[in-house]
């Protein structure tokens, strides 16, 4: 079993704490079947690999950074190569800072310094979904979205905003501020799909046209079979397959991971 990156430095008052959905991502990416699929797609020694260029892995909504740090630290097992470039994105500045440390620590602990090629951390971006990225630049795109159905979405933080000093806040103000930041990680609006639908719409233009692949986590109330059908019907030449399942049902929160790619 591959080790889970440490998140002991993260304040979970304002950053989503790794839970069943996070661990489903870890288990899915490192499973024998999915690691073989990704290695075949991205290992430069594979006859089926469309390019030998180092893959760019982007995680939207990185939270604590546990998923992207795991992928980076175990890139040889998952992708069949060490020269992966990782770029996490989150709307929560606290999450961006937490992710930075999680990724850098995981890489430092895992990587053999004698290796000529190593996973590289490209920095952590505070942004709305994939808005700062160039079209067609992402090879592997991960998203564990805010999937809980809620009456409305929380307001988006302003771009470039910094972590708020909570020492001057009253107890109730501090609680409200921390609750707001946490709501960014789970509140999905109608059917839990308002943020996810925007992400799905951005997939075709964001992924590398030759080898790009997206992994999207959904819960049962997000109606994953309808999402699959929509992609296949509306995007000629694309596939959407369930590659990970939680196997556990907590109320309606039965989770799956969808792999979306061309061909």
Short mmCIF file of the C-alpha atoms (twelve columns), coordinates in Angstrom:
data_MODEL
# 
_entry.id   MODEL 
# 
loop_
_atom_site.group_PDB 
_atom_site.id 
_atom_site.type_symbol 
_atom_site.label_atom_id 
_atom_site.label_alt_id 
_atom_site.label_comp_id 
_atom_site.label_asym_id 
_atom_site.label_seq_id 
_atom_site.Cartn_x 
_atom_site.Cartn_y 
_atom_site.Cartn_z 
_atom_site.pdbx_PDB_model_num 
ATOM 1   C CA . UNK A 1   0.000   0.000  0.000   1 
ATOM 2   C CA . UNK A 2   1.348   3.420  -0.959  1 
ATOM 3   C CA . UNK A 3   1.639   5.896  1.939   1 
ATOM 4   C CA . UNK A 4   -0.789  8.791  2.289   1 
ATOM 5   C CA . UNK A 5   0.919   12.218 2.341   1 
ATOM 6   C CA . UNK A 6   1.002   13.950 5.702   1 
ATOM 7   C CA . UNK A 7   -1.462  16.780 6.274   1 
ATOM 8   C CA . UNK A 8   -0.543  17.324 9.922   1 
ATOM 9   C CA . UNK A 9   0.416   20.945 9.144   1 
ATOM 10  C CA . UNK A 10  -3.044  21.828 7.787   1 
ATOM 11  C CA . UNK A 11  -5.599  23.812 9.775   1 
ATOM 12  C CA . UNK A 12  -8.886  22.060 9.072   1 
ATOM 13  C CA . UNK A 13  -10.814 25.007 10.492  1 
ATOM 14  C CA . UNK A 14  -10.656 26.574 7.027   1 
ATOM 15  C CA . UNK A 15  -9.460  23.759 4.717   1 
ATOM 16  C CA . UNK A 16  -11.353 20.585 3.763   1 
ATOM 17  C CA . UNK A 17  -10.064 17.618 5.721   1 
ATOM 18  C CA . UNK A 18  -9.280  14.455 3.688   1 
ATOM 19  C CA . UNK A 19  -12.233 12.096 3.868   1 
ATOM 20  C CA . UNK A 20  -13.770 9.169  1.989   1 
ATOM 21  C CA . UNK A 21  -13.894 11.096 -1.289  1 
ATOM 22  C CA . UNK A 22  -10.207 12.030 -1.048  1 
ATOM 23  C CA . UNK A 23  -9.177  8.453  -0.324  1 
ATOM 24  C CA . UNK A 24  -11.300 7.152  -3.185  1 
ATOM 25  C CA . UNK A 25  -9.183  9.318  -5.489  1 
ATOM 26  C CA . UNK A 26  -5.967  7.892  -4.015  1 
ATOM 27  C CA . UNK A 27  -7.213  4.312  -4.308  1 
ATOM 28  C CA . UNK A 28  -8.459  4.807  -7.860  1 
ATOM 29  C CA . UNK A 29  -5.325  6.440  -9.275  1 
ATOM 30  C CA . UNK A 30  -3.047  3.848  -7.674  1 
ATOM 31  C CA . UNK A 31  -5.190  0.796  -8.475  1 
ATOM 32  C CA . UNK A 32  -3.533  -1.778 -10.708 1 
ATOM 33  C CA . UNK A 33  -6.006  -1.233 -13.526 1 
ATOM 34  C CA . UNK A 34  -5.872  2.564  -13.573 1 
ATOM 35  C CA . UNK A 35  -2.126  2.800  -13.042 1 
ATOM 36  C CA . UNK A 36  -1.647  0.433  -15.992 1 
ATOM 37  C CA . UNK A 37  -3.983  2.564  -18.137 1 
ATOM 38  C CA . UNK A 38  -2.174  5.779  -17.230 1 
ATOM 39  C CA . UNK A 39  1.268   4.236  -17.650 1 
ATOM 40  C CA . UNK A 40  0.318   3.032  -21.111 1 
ATOM 41  C CA . UNK A 41  -0.876  6.544  -21.945 1 
ATOM 42  C CA . UNK A 42  2.024   8.527  -20.496 1 
ATOM 43  C CA . UNK A 43  5.105   6.298  -20.301 1 
ATOM 44  C CA . UNK A 44  7.418   7.518  -23.087 1 
ATOM 45  C CA . UNK A 45  8.646   3.945  -23.609 1 
ATOM 46  C CA . UNK A 46  5.153   2.761  -24.478 1 
ATOM 47  C CA . UNK A 47  4.480   2.250  -28.170 1 
ATOM 48  C CA . UNK A 48  0.988   3.674  -27.649 1 
ATOM 49  C CA . UNK A 49  2.177   6.853  -25.925 1 
ATOM 50  C CA . UNK A 50  1.411   9.893  -28.132 1 
ATOM 51  C CA . UNK A 51  4.235   12.004 -26.701 1 
ATOM 52  C CA . UNK A 52  7.288   11.822 -24.488 1 
ATOM 53  C CA . UNK A 53  6.798   15.338 -23.082 1 
ATOM 54  C CA . UNK A 54  6.545   15.515 -19.285 1 
ATOM 55  C CA . UNK A 55  2.841   15.378 -18.323 1 
ATOM 56  C CA . UNK A 56  1.172   18.346 -16.624 1 
ATOM 57  C CA . UNK A 57  -1.109  17.227 -13.786 1 
ATOM 58  C CA . UNK A 58  -3.607  19.829 -12.538 1 
ATOM 59  C CA . UNK A 59  -5.916  19.394 -9.573  1 
ATOM 60  C CA . UNK A 60  -8.807  21.822 -9.236  1 
ATOM 61  C CA . UNK A 61  -9.964  22.292 -5.649  1 
ATOM 62  C CA . UNK A 62  -6.819  20.837 -4.107  1 
ATOM 63  C CA . UNK A 63  -7.864  21.473 -0.507  1 
ATOM 64  C CA . UNK A 64  -5.230  19.999 1.795   1 
ATOM 65  C CA . UNK A 65  -3.220  18.820 -1.208  1 
ATOM 66  C CA . UNK A 66  -3.396  15.158 -0.257  1 
ATOM 67  C CA . UNK A 67  -4.508  13.935 -3.706  1 
ATOM 68  C CA . UNK A 68  -2.075  15.834 -5.916  1 
ATOM 69  C CA . UNK A 69  0.773   15.234 -3.448  1 
ATOM 70  C CA . UNK A 70  0.037   11.505 -3.560  1 
ATOM 71  C CA . UNK A 71  0.059   11.527 -7.366  1 
ATOM 72  C CA . UNK A 72  3.328   13.442 -7.475  1 
ATOM 73  C CA . UNK A 73  5.120   11.342 -4.883  1 
ATOM 74  C CA . UNK A 74  3.988   8.113  -6.569  1 
ATOM 75  C CA . UNK A 75  4.282   9.212  -10.185 1 
ATOM 76  C CA . UNK A 76  6.488   6.257  -11.118 1 
ATOM 77  C CA . UNK A 77  3.830   3.807  -9.914  1 
ATOM 78  C CA . UNK A 78  0.871   5.723  -11.374 1 
ATOM 79  C CA . UNK A 79  2.245   7.179  -14.620 1 
ATOM 80  C CA . UNK A 80  5.305   5.023  -15.259 1 
ATOM 81  C CA . UNK A 81  7.601   8.054  -15.120 1 
ATOM 82  C CA . UNK A 82  9.112   10.512 -12.647 1 
ATOM 83  C CA . UNK A 83  9.168   13.779 -14.612 1 
ATOM 84  C CA . UNK A 84  5.592   14.841 -13.896 1 
ATOM 85  C CA . UNK A 85  4.764   18.528 -13.376 1 
ATOM 86  C CA . UNK A 86  2.022   19.263 -10.828 1 
ATOM 87  C CA . UNK A 87  -0.103  22.398 -10.535 1 
ATOM 88  C CA . UNK A 88  -2.841  22.681 -7.864  1 
ATOM 89  C CA . UNK A 89  -5.629  25.271 -8.023  1 
ATOM 90  C CA . UNK A 90  -8.094  26.354 -5.319  1 
ATOM 91  C CA . UNK A 91  -10.367 29.327 -4.637  1 
ATOM 92  C CA . UNK A 92  -9.384  29.231 -0.949  1 
ATOM 93  C CA . UNK A 93  -6.023  30.864 -0.265  1 
ATOM 94  C CA . UNK A 94  -5.626  28.814 2.930   1 
ATOM 95  C CA . UNK A 95  -5.976  25.670 0.816   1 
ATOM 96  C CA . UNK A 96  -3.368  26.930 -1.645  1 
ATOM 97  C CA . UNK A 97  -0.871  27.436 1.154   1 
ATOM 98  C CA . UNK A 98  -1.676  24.062 2.715   1 
ATOM 99  C CA . UNK A 99  -1.336  22.286 -0.624  1 
ATOM 100 C CA . UNK A 100 2.031   23.879 -1.288  1 
ATOM 101 C CA . UNK A 101 3.499   22.407 1.882   1 
ATOM 102 C CA . UNK A 102 1.802   19.035 1.451   1 
ATOM 103 C CA . UNK A 103 3.151   18.591 -2.087  1 
ATOM 104 C CA . UNK A 104 6.654   19.827 -1.370  1 
ATOM 105 C CA . UNK A 105 6.966   17.617 1.712   1 
ATOM 106 C CA . UNK A 106 5.603   14.535 -0.062  1 
ATOM 107 C CA . UNK A 107 8.010   14.942 -2.974  1 
ATOM 108 C CA . UNK A 108 10.987  15.567 -0.690  1 
ATOM 109 C CA . UNK A 109 10.217  12.478 1.390   1 
ATOM 110 C CA . UNK A 110 9.623   10.189 -1.579  1 
ATOM 111 C CA . UNK A 111 12.104  11.210 -4.230  1 
ATOM 112 C CA . UNK A 112 15.564  9.714  -4.509  1 
ATOM 113 C CA . UNK A 113 17.870  12.694 -4.895  1 
ATOM 114 C CA . UNK A 114 20.051  10.683 -7.275  1 
ATOM 115 C CA . UNK A 115 17.230  10.540 -9.818  1 
ATOM 116 C CA . UNK A 116 17.919  12.534 -12.955 1 
ATOM 117 C CA . UNK A 117 14.205  13.204 -13.381 1 
ATOM 118 C CA . UNK A 118 11.912  14.128 -10.507 1 
ATOM 119 C CA . UNK A 119 8.349   15.326 -9.990  1 
ATOM 120 C CA . UNK A 120 8.229   19.110 -10.111 1 
ATOM 121 C CA . UNK A 121 5.901   21.452 -8.232  1 
ATOM 122 C CA . UNK A 122 4.839   24.360 -10.460 1 
ATOM 123 C CA . UNK A 123 3.317   26.431 -7.672  1 
ATOM 124 C CA . UNK A 124 -0.192  26.773 -6.260  1 
ATOM 125 C CA . UNK A 125 -2.772  29.024 -7.930  1 
ATOM 126 C CA . UNK A 126 -5.713  30.749 -6.313  1 
ATOM 127 C CA . UNK A 127 -8.275  30.790 -9.127  1 
ATOM 128 C CA . UNK A 128 -11.756 29.810 -10.262 1 
ATOM 129 C CA . UNK A 129 -11.587 26.338 -11.815 1 
ATOM 130 C CA . UNK A 130 -9.246  26.304 -14.852 1 
ATOM 131 C CA . UNK A 131 -9.623  29.997 -15.717 1 
ATOM 132 C CA . UNK A 132 -5.867  30.855 -15.689 1 
ATOM 133 C CA . UNK A 133 -4.782  27.937 -17.896 1 
ATOM 134 C CA . UNK A 134 -3.947  27.988 -21.597 1 
ATOM 135 C CA . UNK A 135 -6.249  25.886 -23.804 1 
ATOM 136 C CA . UNK A 136 -5.066  22.348 -24.444 1 
ATOM 137 C CA . UNK A 137 -2.234  22.416 -21.902 1 
ATOM 138 C CA . UNK A 138 -3.413  19.888 -19.287 1 
ATOM 139 C CA . UNK A 139 -2.603  16.194 -19.560 1 
ATOM 140 C CA . UNK A 140 -4.278  14.952 -16.367 1 
ATOM 141 C CA . UNK A 141 -7.064  16.974 -14.729 1 
ATOM 142 C CA . UNK A 142 -8.454  16.021 -11.307 1 
ATOM 143 C CA . UNK A 143 -11.514 17.450 -9.567  1 
ATOM 144 C CA . UNK A 144 -13.162 16.490 -6.304  1 
ATOM 145 C CA . UNK A 145 -15.856 19.162 -6.584  1 
ATOM 146 C CA . UNK A 146 -18.270 20.773 -4.142  1 
ATOM 147 C CA . UNK A 147 -20.906 18.087 -4.791  1 
ATOM 148 C CA . UNK A 148 -23.347 18.512 -1.900  1 
ATOM 149 C CA . UNK A 149 -26.761 19.890 -2.998  1 
ATOM 150 C CA . UNK A 150 -27.343 23.262 -1.313  1 
ATOM 151 C CA . UNK A 151 -29.951 26.035 -1.713  1 
ATOM 152 C CA . UNK A 152 -27.304 28.398 -3.058  1 
ATOM 153 C CA . UNK A 153 -23.598 28.756 -3.723  1 
ATOM 154 C CA . UNK A 154 -21.274 30.719 -1.441  1 
ATOM 155 C CA . UNK A 155 -19.844 33.894 -2.922  1 
ATOM 156 C CA . UNK A 156 -16.498 33.440 -4.655  1 
ATOM 157 C CA . UNK A 157 -13.480 34.993 -2.908  1 
ATOM 158 C CA . UNK A 158 -11.940 37.872 -4.789  1 
ATOM 159 C CA . UNK A 159 -8.917  36.875 -6.879  1 
ATOM 160 C CA . UNK A 160 -5.676  37.725 -5.133  1 
ATOM 161 C CA . UNK A 161 -7.277  37.947 -1.686  1 
ATOM 162 C CA . UNK A 162 -5.096  36.906 1.220   1 
ATOM 163 C CA . UNK A 163 -5.739  34.925 4.362   1 
ATOM 164 C CA . UNK A 164 -7.785  36.980 6.776   1 
ATOM 165 C CA . UNK A 165 -6.411  37.806 10.217  1 
ATOM 166 C CA . UNK A 166 -8.966  36.211 12.542  1 
ATOM 167 C CA . UNK A 167 -7.343  37.361 15.777  1 
ATOM 168 C CA . UNK A 168 -9.376  40.571 15.772  1 
ATOM 169 C CA . UNK A 169 -12.694 38.831 15.101  1 
ATOM 170 C CA . UNK A 170 -15.288 37.952 17.672  1 
ATOM 171 C CA . UNK A 171 -16.001 34.280 18.266  1 
ATOM 172 C CA . UNK A 172 -19.133 34.404 16.103  1 
ATOM 173 C CA . UNK A 173 -17.345 36.321 13.333  1 
ATOM 174 C CA . UNK A 174 -14.488 33.825 13.356  1 
ATOM 175 C CA . UNK A 175 -16.949 30.925 13.193  1 
ATOM 176 C CA . UNK A 176 -18.802 32.512 10.279  1 
ATOM 177 C CA . UNK A 177 -15.563 33.156 8.378   1 
ATOM 178 C CA . UNK A 178 -14.268 29.625 8.874   1 
ATOM 179 C CA . UNK A 179 -17.660 28.162 7.947   1 
ATOM 180 C CA . UNK A 180 -17.660 30.234 4.763   1 
ATOM 181 C CA . UNK A 181 -14.238 28.953 3.679   1 
ATOM 182 C CA . UNK A 182 -15.264 25.359 4.357   1 
ATOM 183 C CA . UNK A 183 -18.512 25.854 2.416   1 
ATOM 184 C CA . UNK A 184 -16.440 26.539 -0.708  1 
ATOM 185 C CA . UNK A 185 -15.311 22.901 -0.600  1 
ATOM 186 C CA . UNK A 186 -18.716 21.231 -0.355  1 
ATOM 187 C CA . UNK A 187 -21.603 23.526 -1.390  1 
ATOM 188 C CA . UNK A 188 -22.598 22.577 -4.928  1 
ATOM 189 C CA . UNK A 189 -25.899 24.413 -5.399  1 
ATOM 190 C CA . UNK A 190 -28.779 22.765 -7.286  1 
ATOM 191 C CA . UNK A 191 -28.284 18.968 -7.414  1 
ATOM 192 C CA . UNK A 192 -24.736 19.661 -6.208  1 
ATOM 193 C CA . UNK A 193 -23.852 20.292 -9.854  1 
ATOM 194 C CA . UNK A 194 -23.553 24.042 -10.403 1 
ATOM 195 C CA . UNK A 195 -19.769 24.153 -10.040 1 
ATOM 196 C CA . UNK A 196 -19.319 20.707 -11.589 1 
ATOM 197 C CA . UNK A 197 -21.273 21.617 -14.727 1 
ATOM 198 C CA . UNK A 198 -18.980 24.586 -15.308 1 
ATOM 199 C CA . UNK A 199 -15.974 22.305 -14.890 1 
ATOM 200 C CA . UNK A 200 -17.364 19.733 -17.325 1 
ATOM 201 C CA . UNK A 201 -17.995 22.437 -19.934 1 
ATOM 202 C CA . UNK A 202 -14.329 23.467 -19.684 1 
ATOM 203 C CA . UNK A 203 -12.865 19.968 -20.132 1 
ATOM 204 C CA . UNK A 204 -12.658 19.803 -23.974 1 
ATOM 205 C CA . UNK A 205 -10.798 23.095 -24.279 1 
ATOM 206 C CA . UNK A 206 -8.531  22.485 -21.281 1 
ATOM 207 C CA . UNK A 207 -7.198  18.996 -22.001 1 
ATOM 208 C CA . UNK A 208 -4.319  18.161 -24.297 1 
ATOM 209 C CA . UNK A 209 -6.103  17.092 -27.519 1 
ATOM 210 C CA . UNK A 210 -3.943  13.978 -27.936 1 
ATOM 211 C CA . UNK A 211 -3.561  12.469 -24.493 1 
ATOM 212 C CA . UNK A 212 -5.549  14.599 -22.033 1 
ATOM 213 C CA . UNK A 213 -7.730  12.852 -19.436 1 
ATOM 214 C CA . UNK A 214 -9.956  14.176 -16.663 1 
ATOM 215 C CA . UNK A 215 -11.026 12.455 -13.454 1 
ATOM 216 C CA . UNK A 216 -14.198 13.765 -11.832 1 
ATOM 217 C CA . UNK A 217 -15.735 12.623 -8.539  1 
ATOM 218 C CA . UNK A 218 -19.523 12.519 -8.278  1 
ATOM 219 C CA . UNK A 219 -22.021 11.403 -5.653  1 
ATOM 220 C CA . UNK A 220 -25.239 9.521  -6.346  1 
ATOM 221 C CA . UNK A 221 -27.387 12.655 -6.147  1 
ATOM 222 C CA . UNK A 222 -25.299 14.222 -8.919  1 
ATOM 223 C CA . UNK A 223 -26.845 11.581 -11.246 1 
ATOM 224 C CA . UNK A 224 -23.557 10.252 -12.662 1 
ATOM 225 C CA . UNK A 225 -25.204 8.087  -15.324 1 
ATOM 226 C CA . UNK A 226 -26.850 11.206 -16.763 1 
ATOM 227 C CA . UNK A 227 -23.492 12.982 -16.697 1 
ATOM 228 C CA . UNK A 228 -21.892 10.094 -18.582 1 
ATOM 229 C CA . UNK A 229 -24.665 10.041 -21.173 1 
ATOM 230 C CA . UNK A 230 -24.474 13.792 -21.675 1 
ATOM 231 C CA . UNK A 231 -20.748 13.688 -22.390 1 
ATOM 232 C CA . UNK A 232 -20.938 10.764 -24.798 1 
ATOM 233 C CA . UNK A 233 -23.943 12.147 -26.662 1 
ATOM 234 C CA . UNK A 234 -22.771 15.759 -26.900 1 
ATOM 235 C CA . UNK A 235 -19.057 15.213 -27.506 1 
ATOM 236 C CA . UNK A 236 -18.406 12.945 -30.515 1 
ATOM 237 C CA . UNK A 237 -15.373 10.733 -30.005 1 
ATOM 238 C CA . UNK A 238 -15.277 11.116 -26.203 1 
ATOM 239 C CA . UNK A 239 -15.684 8.435  -23.548 1 
ATOM 240 C CA . UNK A 240 -16.814 8.669  -19.931 1 
ATOM 241 C CA . UNK A 241 -16.231 5.591  -17.777 1 
ATOM 242 C CA . UNK A 242 -16.662 4.875  -14.078 1 
ATOM 243 C CA . UNK A 243 -13.226 3.774  -12.821 1 
ATOM 244 C CA . UNK A 244 -13.648 4.110  -9.071  1 
ATOM 245 C CA . UNK A 245 -16.437 3.399  -6.603  1 
ATOM 246 C CA . UNK A 246 -16.626 4.004  -2.867  1 
ATOM 247 C CA . UNK A 247 -18.407 0.704  -2.259  1 
ATOM 248 C CA . UNK A 248 -19.932 2.280  0.835   1 
ATOM 249 C CA . UNK A 249 -23.179 4.167  1.048   1 
ATOM 250 C CA . UNK A 250 -23.618 6.841  3.693   1 
ATOM 251 C CA . UNK A 251 -27.134 8.081  3.055   1 
ATOM 252 C CA . UNK A 252 -27.108 9.301  -0.556  1 
ATOM 253 C CA . UNK A 253 -23.364 9.878  -0.569  1 
ATOM 254 C CA . UNK A 254 -22.321 6.911  -2.676  1 
ATOM 255 C CA . UNK A 255 -19.303 8.059  -4.626  1 
ATOM 256 C CA . UNK A 256 -17.856 7.291  -8.038  1 
ATOM 257 C CA . UNK A 257 -14.968 8.613  -10.111 1 
ATOM 258 C CA . UNK A 258 -15.502 9.246  -13.793 1 
ATOM 259 C CA . UNK A 259 -12.647 9.085  -16.308 1 
ATOM 260 C CA . UNK A 260 -13.295 11.423 -19.257 1 
ATOM 261 C CA . UNK A 261 -11.133 11.503 -22.378 1 
ATOM 262 C CA . UNK A 262 -11.134 11.417 -26.164 1 
ATOM 263 C CA . UNK A 263 -11.197 7.976  -27.758 1 
# 
